[in-house]
Amino acid sequence: MPIRQLAPDVAAKIAAGEVVERPASVVKELIENSIDAGATQIRVDLMNGGLQLIRVTDNGSGIPVDELQLALARHATSKVTQIDDLERIHSLGFRGEALASIAAVAEVTLLSRYRGAEQGAQVSAVNGQVSEVSAAASPEGTTLTVRNLFSAVPARLKFLKSRNTEVSHCLHMLEQYALAYPEIRFSVFSEGRQIFSTAGDGQLSSVLIEIYGLQVAEQMVPLSSLDGKDNDPERPVVSGYISLPTSYKSTRQHMSFFVNRRWVLSRMLSYAVEEAYHSLLLTGRHPIAVVNIVVDPTQIDVNVHPAKTEIRFLKERRVFAAVQRAERRSVLDEAEITR
Ligand code: ADP
Ligand code: MG
């Protein structure tokens, strides 16, 4: 075949593949947008595991009417203007691609009322074609509805699992954000039934109880790297919770890591936690952990993965050591006492 420039809709669908792998990826992008918009309440509705419908409603800043169409365009973002901005990024989003990618593989309706605006407006996109903006009633904030995900992308559809599996992927994702943002009230519904909610009281321990139950949560101790002696601004600050050896899981899925409040997947961090712990747990048993790491944004590269779940640390060893130090201080001390 000769080389040809792809038609824009084909190129868009291919590019979307990187960002939107399954319903949970859509949920992730939408709630990140709600968090970036300063929402304190986020509601998620799923139908048929998210394939029929994903709706995220927030009480964040909303979007001005004249920017609604742009929100769905590729490489359109309100979060960065220059490449250097990535070095001190404080928002979860920065690629300006999520909504355009989702709109390339689903039917999207964006309804929003900008803070202080008299009325709301909406815009929709089907197969990447964006409609005109029309006035619509809306509370302050944004509601993003995604219907018939992947119905035009059979190649993706056939890789998806049962409805229950997709729901549990979505739920796992939402639990991560609930852990990272205890001050936000999350509520999640599947087929109209509430399956998860958090109080939004700002206490990580309340979220732990919601997710793991009181019994497990009571077996978790706070992590802290702060000893007051150290004021090196480059030193990573670690907080969170970790289970005592009396409580454990059979998979590593229950260790959650957040770097500057971004949920990240990291073998290095999982290894740091397990290694510091290893003499305390039998093989095949893994701790439950929520590890919040705060580092100077110039010390990380967030732009290494389209789904933004991986990051690079400039000084990985320091982060590794800081996590282990925090963990040893809380778990090992406690284990000594109770032994
Ligand atoms: P990014 O988050 O990388 O900027 P997105 O495609 O996810 O890109 O969103 C595009 C833009 O739409 C955002 O920069 C933001 O200005 C706006 N936006 C999207 N979702 C919301 C929301 N829930 N509340 C307010 N603004 C939003
Ligand atoms: Mg985004």
Coordinates of C-alpha atoms and ligand atoms in Angstrom, one line a residue:
M1 CA 0.0 0.0 0.0
P2 CA 1.3 3.5 -0.8
I3 CA 1.7 5.9 2.1
R4 CA -1.4 8.0 2.6
Q5 CA -2.4 10.6 5.1
L6 CA -5.2 9.1 7.3
A7 CA -8.6 10.6 7.1
P8 CA -9.1 12.8 10.3
D9 CA -11.8 10.6 11.8
V10 CA -9.7 7.5 11.4
A11 CA -6.6 9.2 12.8
A12 CA -8.7 10.4 15.8
K13 CA -10.1 6.9 16.5
I14 CA -6.6 5.5 16.4
A15 CA -5.2 8.2 18.7
A16 CA -8.1 7.7 21.1
G17 CA -7.0 4.1 21.6
E18 CA -4.1 5.3 23.7
V19 CA -6.3 7.2 26.1
V20 CA -9.5 5.3 26.1
E21 CA -8.9 1.6 26.7
R22 CA -12.1 0.8 28.5
P23 CA -15.0 2.4 30.4
A24 CA -12.8 2.9 33.5
S25 CA -10.4 5.1 31.4
V26 CA -13.3 7.4 30.5
V27 CA -14.3 7.6 34.1
K28 CA -10.8 8.5 35.1
E29 CA -10.5 11.3 32.6
L30 CA -13.9 12.7 33.5
I31 CA -13.3 12.8 37.2
E32 CA -9.8 14.2 36.7
N33 CA -11.5 17.1 34.9
S34 CA -14.0 17.5 37.7
I35 CA -11.2 17.6 40.3
D36 CA -9.3 20.1 38.2
A37 CA -12.4 22.2 38.1
G38 CA -12.4 22.4 41.9
A39 CA -15.5 20.2 42.4
T40 CA -16.4 19.2 46.0
Q41 CA -19.1 16.7 44.9
I42 CA -18.8 14.2 42.1
R43 CA -21.5 11.8 41.0
V44 CA -20.8 9.0 38.6
D45 CA -23.6 7.0 36.9
L46 CA -22.9 3.8 34.9
M47 CA -25.2 1.7 32.7
N48 CA -24.2 -1.6 31.4
G49 CA -20.7 -1.3 32.8
G50 CA -20.3 2.1 31.3
L51 CA -20.7 0.9 27.7
Q52 CA -24.3 2.2 27.4
L53 CA -23.8 5.2 29.6
I54 CA -21.2 7.0 31.7
R55 CA -22.3 10.2 33.3
V56 CA -20.2 12.4 35.6
T57 CA -21.8 15.3 37.3
D58 CA -19.8 17.8 39.3
N59 CA -20.2 21.1 41.1
G60 CA -17.0 22.5 39.9
S61 CA -16.3 25.8 38.1
G62 CA -18.2 24.9 34.9
I63 CA -17.2 26.0 31.4
P64 CA -18.0 29.4 29.9
V65 CA -20.5 29.1 27.0
D66 CA -18.1 30.4 24.4
E67 CA -15.6 27.7 25.3
L68 CA -17.9 24.7 25.3
Q69 CA -17.2 23.6 21.7
L70 CA -13.5 24.1 22.2
A71 CA -13.5 21.8 25.3
L72 CA -14.3 18.9 22.9
A73 CA -11.5 19.8 20.4
R74 CA -8.2 18.0 20.3
H75 CA -5.2 19.7 21.9
A76 CA -7.5 22.2 23.6
T77 CA -6.9 22.9 27.2
S78 CA -7.2 25.6 29.8
K79 CA -4.3 24.1 31.9
V80 CA -1.1 24.7 30.0
T81 CA 0.0 27.2 27.4
Q82 CA 3.7 26.6 27.2
I83 CA 5.9 23.5 27.4
D84 CA 7.6 24.8 30.5
D85 CA 4.2 24.8 32.3
L86 CA 4.6 21.0 32.5
E87 CA 7.5 21.5 34.9
R88 CA 5.3 23.0 37.5
I89 CA 2.0 21.4 36.7
H90 CA -0.6 21.4 39.5
S91 CA -3.6 20.1 37.5
L92 CA -4.2 16.4 36.7
G93 CA -4.9 17.2 33.1
F94 CA -2.6 18.9 30.6
R95 CA -2.8 17.0 27.3
G96 CA -6.1 18.6 26.1
E97 CA -6.9 15.3 24.6
A98 CA -9.3 13.4 26.8
L99 CA -12.6 14.9 25.7
A100 CA -11.7 14.8 22.0
S101 CA -10.6 11.2 22.3
I102 CA -13.7 10.2 24.1
A103 CA -15.8 12.1 21.5
A104 CA -14.0 10.1 18.7
V105 CA -15.3 6.8 20.1
A106 CA -18.6 7.6 21.7
E107 CA -21.5 10.1 21.7
V108 CA -20.8 12.9 24.1
T109 CA -23.0 15.6 25.6
L110 CA -21.4 18.4 27.6
L111 CA -23.7 20.4 29.8
S112 CA -22.4 23.1 31.9
R113 CA -23.1 26.3 33.8
Y114 CA -20.1 28.5 34.5
R115 CA -19.8 29.9 38.0
G116 CA -21.9 33.0 38.2
A117 CA -23.5 32.6 34.8
E118 CA -27.2 33.0 34.5
Q119 CA -27.9 29.9 32.5
G120 CA -26.3 26.8 31.3
A121 CA -25.6 25.5 27.8
Q122 CA -24.8 22.3 26.1
V123 CA -23.0 20.9 23.2
S124 CA -22.8 17.4 21.9
A125 CA -20.6 15.4 19.6
V126 CA -21.3 12.2 17.6
N127 CA -18.5 10.5 15.8
G128 CA -16.3 13.5 16.4
Q129 CA -18.8 15.9 14.8
V130 CA -19.4 18.7 17.3
S131 CA -22.9 20.3 17.4
E132 CA -23.9 24.0 17.8
V133 CA -24.2 25.2 21.4
S134 CA -27.7 25.5 22.8
A135 CA -29.1 26.9 26.0
A136 CA -30.0 24.3 28.6
A137 CA -30.9 24.2 32.2
S138 CA -28.1 23.2 34.5
P139 CA -27.0 23.7 38.1
E140 CA -23.6 25.3 38.5
G141 CA -21.0 22.8 37.4
T142 CA -20.6 20.3 34.6
T143 CA -22.3 17.1 33.5
L144 CA -20.6 15.0 30.9
T145 CA -22.6 12.2 29.4
V146 CA -20.9 9.5 27.3
R147 CA -23.2 7.1 25.5
N148 CA -22.5 4.0 23.4
L149 CA -18.8 3.8 24.0
F150 CA -16.9 2.0 21.3
S151 CA -20.1 1.2 19.4
A152 CA -18.3 2.4 16.2
V153 CA -15.0 0.6 17.2
P154 CA -15.8 -3.1 17.2
A155 CA -12.1 -4.0 17.5
R156 CA -12.1 -2.4 21.0
L157 CA -15.5 -3.7 22.0
K158 CA -14.5 -7.3 21.6
F159 CA -11.7 -7.0 24.2
L160 CA -14.0 -5.8 26.9
K161 CA -15.1 -8.1 29.6
S162 CA -18.4 -8.7 31.3
R163 CA -20.5 -5.9 32.7
N164 CA -19.5 -6.8 36.2
T165 CA -15.8 -6.7 35.4
E166 CA -16.0 -3.3 33.7
V167 CA -18.0 -2.0 36.7
S168 CA -15.3 -3.3 39.1
H169 CA -12.6 -1.6 37.0
C170 CA -14.5 1.7 37.2
L171 CA -15.0 1.2 40.9
H172 CA -11.3 0.5 41.6
M173 CA -10.4 3.6 39.7
L174 CA -12.9 5.7 41.6
E175 CA -11.7 4.3 44.9
Q176 CA -8.2 5.5 44.1
Y177 CA -9.4 9.1 43.5
A178 CA -11.5 8.9 46.7
L179 CA -8.4 8.0 48.6
A180 CA -6.5 10.8 47.0
Y181 CA -9.2 13.4 47.6
P182 CA -11.0 12.7 50.9
E183 CA -12.4 16.2 50.9
I184 CA -14.5 15.4 47.8
R185 CA -17.8 13.7 48.2
F186 CA -18.0 10.9 45.7
S187 CA -21.2 8.9 44.9
V188 CA -21.3 6.1 42.3
F189 CA -24.3 4.4 40.8
S190 CA -24.5 1.4 38.6
E191 CA -27.9 0.6 37.0
G192 CA -29.4 3.3 39.3
R193 CA -28.2 1.6 42.4
Q194 CA -25.6 3.2 44.7
I195 CA -22.4 1.1 44.8
F196 CA -20.0 3.5 46.5
S197 CA -19.9 6.8 48.3
T198 CA -17.7 8.8 50.5
A199 CA -18.4 11.4 53.1
G200 CA -16.2 14.1 51.7
D201 CA -15.1 15.0 55.3
G202 CA -11.5 15.4 54.4
Q203 CA -10.4 12.4 56.5
L204 CA -8.5 9.7 54.7
S205 CA -9.5 7.3 57.5
S206 CA -13.2 7.7 56.6
V207 CA -12.4 6.7 53.0
L208 CA -10.4 3.7 54.2
I209 CA -13.4 2.5 56.2
E210 CA -15.7 2.9 53.1
I211 CA -13.4 0.9 50.9
Y212 CA -11.9 -1.7 53.2
G213 CA -14.4 -1.8 56.1
L214 CA -13.9 -0.8 59.7
Q215 CA -12.1 -4.0 60.8
V216 CA -9.3 -3.6 58.2
A217 CA -9.2 0.2 58.6
E218 CA -8.6 -0.2 62.3
Q219 CA -5.5 -2.3 61.5
M220 CA -3.9 0.5 59.6
V221 CA -1.5 3.1 60.9
P222 CA -0.6 6.6 59.7
L223 CA 2.5 7.0 57.6
S224 CA 4.6 10.1 58.2
S225 CA 8.0 11.2 57.0
L226 CA 7.9 14.4 58.9
D227 CA 10.1 14.5 62.0
G228 CA 10.4 18.3 62.3
K229 CA 14.2 18.2 62.0
D230 CA 14.4 18.3 58.3
N231 CA 13.6 21.3 56.2
D232 CA 15.2 20.3 52.9
P233 CA 12.7 21.5 50.4
E234 CA 13.8 18.8 47.9
R235 CA 13.0 16.0 50.2
P236 CA 9.9 14.1 49.3
V237 CA 7.2 14.2 52.0
V238 CA 5.3 11.0 52.6
S239 CA 2.0 10.6 54.3
G240 CA -0.9 8.1 54.2
Y241 CA -1.7 4.8 55.9
I242 CA -0.4 1.3 55.9
S243 CA -1.7 -1.9 57.3
L244 CA -0.1 -3.6 60.2
P245 CA 1.1 -7.2 59.6
T246 CA -2.2 -8.5 61.1
S247 CA -4.0 -7.3 58.0
Y248 CA -3.0 -8.2 54.5
K249 CA -4.3 -9.0 51.0
S250 CA -3.4 -11.7 48.5
T251 CA -2.7 -9.2 45.7
R252 CA -0.7 -6.0 45.3
Q253 CA -3.8 -4.2 44.1
H254 CA -4.4 -2.7 47.5
M255 CA -1.4 -0.5 47.5
S256 CA -2.2 2.9 46.2
F257 CA 0.3 5.6 45.3
F258 CA -0.3 9.3 44.7
V259 CA 2.4 11.7 43.7
N260 CA 1.3 15.3 44.2
R261 CA -2.2 13.9 44.3
R262 CA -1.9 12.2 41.0
W263 CA -2.7 8.4 41.1
V264 CA 0.3 6.6 39.7
L265 CA 1.2 3.0 39.1
S266 CA 4.8 2.3 40.0
R267 CA 6.7 -0.9 40.4
M268 CA 9.4 1.0 42.2
L269 CA 7.0 2.3 44.8
S270 CA 5.3 -1.1 45.3
Y271 CA 8.7 -2.6 45.7
A272 CA 9.8 0.0 48.3
V273 CA 6.7 -0.7 50.4
E274 CA 7.0 -4.5 50.2
E275 CA 10.7 -4.6 50.7
A276 CA 10.6 -2.6 53.9
Y277 CA 7.9 -4.9 55.1
H278 CA 9.1 -8.2 53.9
S279 CA 10.2 -9.9 57.1
L280 CA 6.8 -9.2 58.6
L281 CA 4.6 -10.9 56.0
L282 CA 4.7 -14.4 54.6
T283 CA 5.1 -14.7 50.8
G284 CA 1.9 -14.2 48.9
R285 CA 0.6 -11.7 51.5
H286 CA 0.7 -8.1 50.6
P287 CA 0.1 -5.0 52.7
I288 CA -2.7 -2.5 52.2
A289 CA -1.3 0.9 51.7
V290 CA -2.2 4.5 50.7
V291 CA 1.0 6.4 50.1
N292 CA 0.9 10.1 49.4
I293 CA 4.1 11.6 48.2
V294 CA 4.6 15.3 47.7
V295 CA 7.6 16.4 45.7
D296 CA 8.7 19.5 44.1
P297 CA 7.0 19.4 40.6
T298 CA 10.3 20.1 38.9
Q299 CA 11.5 16.8 40.3
I300 CA 9.1 14.7 38.2
D301 CA 8.1 14.2 34.6
V302 CA 4.4 13.6 34.3
N303 CA 4.3 13.5 30.5
V304 CA 5.5 9.9 29.9
H305 CA 2.3 8.0 29.4
P306 CA -0.9 8.9 27.5
A307 CA -3.1 7.9 30.4
K308 CA -0.8 9.8 32.8
T309 CA -0.6 6.9 35.2
E310 CA 3.1 6.7 35.1
I311 CA 5.6 9.4 36.0
R312 CA 9.4 9.6 36.2
F313 CA 11.3 10.8 39.2
L314 CA 14.5 12.8 38.7
K315 CA 15.8 11.3 42.0
E316 CA 14.2 8.0 42.3
R317 CA 16.4 6.8 45.1
R318 CA 15.4 9.6 47.4
V319 CA 11.7 8.8 46.9
F320 CA 12.4 5.1 47.5
A321 CA 14.2 5.9 50.7
A322 CA 11.6 8.4 51.9
V323 CA 8.8 5.9 51.5
Q324 CA 10.7 3.2 53.3
R325 CA 11.7 5.5 56.1
A326 CA 8.1 6.6 56.7
E327 CA 7.0 3.0 56.6
R328 CA 9.6 1.7 59.0
R329 CA 8.8 4.5 61.4
S330 CA 5.1 3.7 61.6
V331 CA 4.8 0.0 61.0
L332 CA 7.9 -1.3 62.6
D333 CA 7.6 0.8 65.7
E334 CA 4.0 -0.3 66.1
A335 CA 4.8 -3.9 65.4
E336 CA 7.5 -3.8 68.0
I337 CA 5.1 -2.4 70.6
T338 CA 2.4 -5.0 70.0
R339 CA 4.7 -7.9 69.7
Ligands
ADP1 P1 -7.3 18.6 29.8 O1 -7.9 18.1 31.0 O2 -6.0 17.9 29.5 O3 -7.1 20.1 29.7 P2 -9.7 17.6 28.5 O4 -9.9 17.2 27.1 O5 -9.9 16.6 29.5 O6 -8.2 18.2 28.5 O7 -10.6 18.9 28.8 C1 -10.5 20.0 28.0 C2 -10.9 21.3 28.8 O8 -12.3 21.3 29.0 C3 -10.2 21.4 30.1 O9 -8.9 22.0 30.0 C4 -11.2 22.3 30.9 O10 -11.0 23.6 30.6 C5 -12.5 21.9 30.3 N1 -13.3 20.9 31.1 C6 -13.4 19.6 30.9 N2 -14.1 19.0 31.9 C7 -14.5 20.0 32.7 C8 -15.2 20.0 34.0 N3 -15.8 18.9 34.5 N4 -15.4 21.2 34.6 C9 -14.8 22.4 34.1 N5 -14.1 22.4 32.9 C10 -13.9 21.2 32.3
MG2 MG -8.7 16.2 31.3

